[in-house]
Amino acid sequence: MTVTLLKTISETRACIAAARERGLSIGLVPTMGALHEGHGALIRKAREETGLVVVTIFVNPIQFDRPEDLEKYPRDLDADIAFCQRLGADAVFAPDAAEMYSAQLLTSVAVAGISTRLEGEFRPGHFRGVATVVAKLFNIVPADRAYFGEKDAQQLAVIQKMVADLNFPVSIVPVATVREPDGLAMSSRNRRLTPEQRGIAPLLYRALCEAERLLQTGSRSAAEVRENAIKILTQNPAIRIEYLEVIDPATFQLVDTVSRGVVIAAAVWLGQVRLIDNVRV
Ligand code: AMP
């Protein structure tokens, strides 16, 4: 079977309706393309669990807070289609921006609270853009299950809350972060690292692992955990830390004293490339 390329909303709706007629369940994997094995894990899980797997590839302009990030975002549709084909996806929905935003957008989805700190603080408007496009995708591809990576832990929490609050009839399936052998979380943005920056990038995960180790050996002070993790990152002057915080996974607010499960989340810059990662402890 070859993967079906869908460019318009109407042909996508027809494809889903035909699958429903055949009694197939629908799995949706929203992405921005430049696919790698992190996306691969989502597609594989969808393939195991659902009858028709639809991967969406759309570099969503309204979630970018910096024009140059949007402009430089890697795009390679032919390679992405081949990747989806290899992993056994049934369809790729790859609309252009005019198809998704044909009229001026006057409606948007904002998830309060969870969206305010971390990514929400450093990327104004980002989560509104994400929640809005995901809500649109859920209406275009009415899926039974939709797959999201824990690599973007705050995004996952935002989507889970949106689905609960607005009663979207879809189950959100979290998928564990896929890493390179040296620990660096796979990301489309890794392609933009110079070889030298690529050599430095694994320090991010190393710092998060140090934070995890401290918590697991009994530290309960978020300040102490932060300080030690930040010490690892500051070993290398090429790294600019945007945030590294100990977070309550339910609210995405900062924690002072750790008494139950937390997420340690960080964002750093290496040159012009921004990397994020997190661990759950
Ligand atoms: P993106 O194309 O970066 O918007 O990501 C699309 C989906 O893939 C999101 O749900 C991400 O969380 C997920 N994803 C990206 N990188 C990884 C990774 N290394 N491991 C697991 N999931 C990932």
Coordinates of C-alpha atoms in Angstrom, one line a residue, residues 8-224:
T8 CA -7.0 19.7 1.1
I9 CA -9.4 19.5 4.0
S10 CA -12.3 18.2 1.8
E11 CA -10.2 15.2 0.5
T12 CA -9.1 14.5 4.0
R13 CA -12.6 14.4 5.3
A14 CA -13.6 12.1 2.4
C15 CA -10.7 9.8 3.3
I16 CA -11.7 9.6 6.9
A17 CA -15.4 9.0 6.1
A18 CA -14.4 6.1 3.7
A19 CA -12.3 4.6 6.5
R20 CA -15.1 4.9 9.0
E21 CA -17.5 3.2 6.5
R22 CA -15.0 0.3 6.5
G23 CA -15.2 0.2 10.3
L24 CA -11.6 1.4 10.9
S25 CA -10.5 3.3 14.0
I26 CA -8.5 6.5 13.2
G27 CA -5.1 7.4 14.7
L28 CA -3.8 11.0 14.2
V29 CA -0.1 12.0 14.5
P30 CA 0.2 15.8 14.3
T31 CA 3.7 17.0 13.3
M32 CA 5.6 19.9 11.7
G33 CA 7.6 17.6 9.4
A34 CA 11.4 17.1 9.1
L35 CA 10.5 13.7 10.5
H36 CA 12.9 11.7 12.7
E37 CA 12.7 8.6 14.9
G38 CA 10.9 10.6 17.6
H39 CA 8.0 11.1 15.3
G40 CA 8.6 7.5 14.2
A41 CA 7.7 6.3 17.7
L42 CA 4.4 8.1 17.5
I43 CA 3.6 6.7 14.1
R44 CA 4.6 3.2 15.2
K45 CA 2.3 3.4 18.2
A46 CA -0.6 4.7 16.1
R47 CA 0.1 1.8 13.6
E48 CA -0.2 -0.7 16.5
E49 CA -3.3 0.7 18.0
T50 CA -5.5 2.1 15.1
G51 CA -6.8 1.0 11.7
L52 CA -6.1 4.1 9.7
V53 CA -3.0 6.2 10.6
V54 CA -3.0 9.8 9.4
V55 CA 0.2 11.8 9.9
T56 CA -0.3 15.6 9.5
I57 CA 2.7 17.7 8.4
F58 CA 2.1 21.4 8.8
V59 CA 4.5 24.1 9.9
N60 CA 1.9 26.1 11.7
P61 CA 2.7 29.8 11.3
I62 CA 0.6 31.0 14.3
Q63 CA 2.6 29.1 16.9
F64 CA 5.9 30.7 15.9
D65 CA 6.9 33.7 18.1
R66 CA 10.0 34.5 16.0
P67 CA 9.8 35.0 12.3
E68 CA 13.3 33.7 11.6
D69 CA 12.5 30.4 13.4
L70 CA 9.5 29.9 11.1
E71 CA 11.5 30.8 8.1
K72 CA 14.4 28.5 9.0
Y73 CA 12.3 25.6 10.1
P74 CA 13.5 22.5 8.1
R75 CA 11.0 21.4 5.5
D76 CA 11.4 18.2 3.3
L77 CA 8.0 16.9 2.3
D78 CA 9.3 14.2 -0.1
A79 CA 11.6 12.6 2.5
D80 CA 8.7 12.9 5.1
I81 CA 6.3 11.1 2.8
A82 CA 8.9 8.3 2.2
F83 CA 9.4 8.1 6.0
C84 CA 5.7 7.7 6.6
Q85 CA 5.4 5.1 3.9
R86 CA 8.3 3.1 5.5
L87 CA 6.5 3.1 8.8
G88 CA 3.2 2.0 7.4
A89 CA 1.2 5.2 7.8
D90 CA -1.9 5.3 5.5
A91 CA -2.2 9.0 4.8
V92 CA -0.2 12.2 5.1
F93 CA -2.3 15.4 5.4
A94 CA 0.1 18.2 4.3
P95 CA -2.0 21.4 3.7
D96 CA -0.5 24.7 2.9
A97 CA -1.1 27.7 5.1
A98 CA -3.8 29.1 2.8
E99 CA -5.8 25.8 3.2
M100 CA -5.6 25.9 7.0
Y101 CA -6.1 29.7 7.3
S102 CA -8.2 30.6 4.3
A103 CA -9.9 33.5 6.1
Q104 CA -8.7 35.8 8.8
L105 CA -8.7 33.8 12.1
L106 CA -11.0 35.4 14.7
T107 CA -11.3 32.4 16.9
S108 CA -8.6 30.8 19.0
V109 CA -8.1 28.4 21.9
A110 CA -6.2 29.5 25.0
V111 CA -5.5 27.1 27.9
A112 CA -4.9 29.3 30.9
G113 CA -2.7 28.3 33.9
I114 CA -0.7 25.5 32.3
S115 CA 0.4 27.8 29.4
T116 CA 1.7 30.6 31.5
R117 CA 5.2 29.5 32.7
L118 CA 8.3 28.1 30.8
E119 CA 7.5 27.9 27.1
G120 CA 4.5 30.1 27.6
E121 CA 6.6 32.7 29.2
F122 CA 9.5 32.7 26.7
R123 CA 7.4 32.1 23.6
P124 CA 4.4 34.5 23.9
G125 CA 1.4 33.2 22.0
H126 CA 3.0 29.9 21.3
F127 CA 0.5 27.7 23.1
R128 CA -2.5 29.6 21.8
G129 CA -1.2 28.8 18.3
V130 CA -0.6 25.2 19.2
A131 CA -4.0 24.6 20.9
T132 CA -5.8 26.4 18.0
V133 CA -4.2 24.3 15.2
V134 CA -4.6 21.1 17.2
A135 CA -8.3 21.9 17.7
K136 CA -8.6 22.5 13.9
L137 CA -6.8 19.2 13.2
F138 CA -9.2 17.3 15.5
N139 CA -12.1 18.7 13.6
I140 CA -10.6 17.9 10.2
V141 CA -9.4 14.5 11.2
P142 CA -11.9 13.2 13.8
A143 CA -9.6 10.6 15.3
D144 CA -10.2 8.1 18.0
R145 CA -6.6 8.4 19.3
A146 CA -4.1 11.2 18.8
Y147 CA -0.4 10.8 19.6
F148 CA 1.9 13.4 21.3
G149 CA 5.5 13.2 22.5
E150 CA 6.6 13.7 26.1
K151 CA 9.5 15.6 24.7
D152 CA 7.1 18.5 24.6
A153 CA 5.7 17.9 28.1
Q154 CA 4.0 21.2 28.5
Q155 CA 2.4 21.0 25.1
L156 CA 1.1 17.5 26.0
A157 CA -0.4 18.9 29.2
V158 CA -2.0 21.8 27.3
I159 CA -3.6 19.5 24.8
Q160 CA -4.8 17.1 27.5
K161 CA -6.5 20.0 29.3
M162 CA -8.0 21.4 26.1
V163 CA -9.5 18.0 25.3
A164 CA -10.9 17.5 28.8
D165 CA -12.3 21.1 29.0
L166 CA -13.9 21.2 25.5
N167 CA -15.0 17.5 25.4
F168 CA -13.1 16.6 22.2
P169 CA -14.0 12.9 21.6
V170 CA -10.4 11.8 21.2
S171 CA -8.0 9.9 23.5
I172 CA -4.6 11.5 23.9
V173 CA -1.8 9.0 23.9
P174 CA 1.6 10.2 25.3
V175 CA 4.8 8.7 23.8
A176 CA 8.1 8.6 25.7
T177 CA 11.0 10.8 24.4
V178 CA 13.3 9.2 21.8
R179 CA 16.9 10.1 22.2
E180 CA 20.1 9.9 20.3
P181 CA 22.7 7.4 21.7
D182 CA 24.4 10.3 23.6
G183 CA 21.1 11.3 25.2
L184 CA 20.2 14.3 23.1
A185 CA 16.4 14.3 22.5
M186 CA 15.6 14.0 18.8
S187 CA 14.3 17.2 17.3
S188 CA 13.9 18.6 13.9
R189 CA 15.9 21.6 15.1
N190 CA 18.9 19.4 15.8
R191 CA 19.6 19.6 12.0
R192 CA 20.5 23.2 12.4
L193 CA 23.3 22.6 14.9
T194 CA 26.9 22.9 13.7
P195 CA 29.0 19.8 14.4
E196 CA 30.6 21.7 17.3
Q197 CA 27.2 22.6 18.8
R198 CA 26.0 19.1 18.2
G199 CA 28.9 17.9 20.4
I200 CA 27.9 20.2 23.2
A201 CA 24.1 19.6 23.0
P202 CA 24.0 16.4 25.1
L203 CA 24.9 18.5 28.2
L204 CA 21.3 19.5 28.4
Y205 CA 20.1 15.9 29.1
R206 CA 23.1 15.3 31.3
A207 CA 22.1 18.3 33.4
L208 CA 18.5 17.0 33.7
C209 CA 19.8 13.5 34.7
E210 CA 21.9 15.1 37.4
A211 CA 18.7 16.8 38.7
E212 CA 16.9 13.5 38.6
R213 CA 19.8 11.8 40.5
L214 CA 19.7 14.4 43.2
L215 CA 16.0 13.9 43.7
Q216 CA 16.3 10.2 43.7
T217 CA 19.1 10.3 46.3
G218 CA 16.9 12.3 48.7
S219 CA 17.2 16.0 47.9
R220 CA 13.8 17.8 48.3
S221 CA 15.0 21.3 47.5
A222 CA 14.1 22.6 44.1
A223 CA 16.7 25.3 44.5
E224 CA 19.5 22.8 45.2

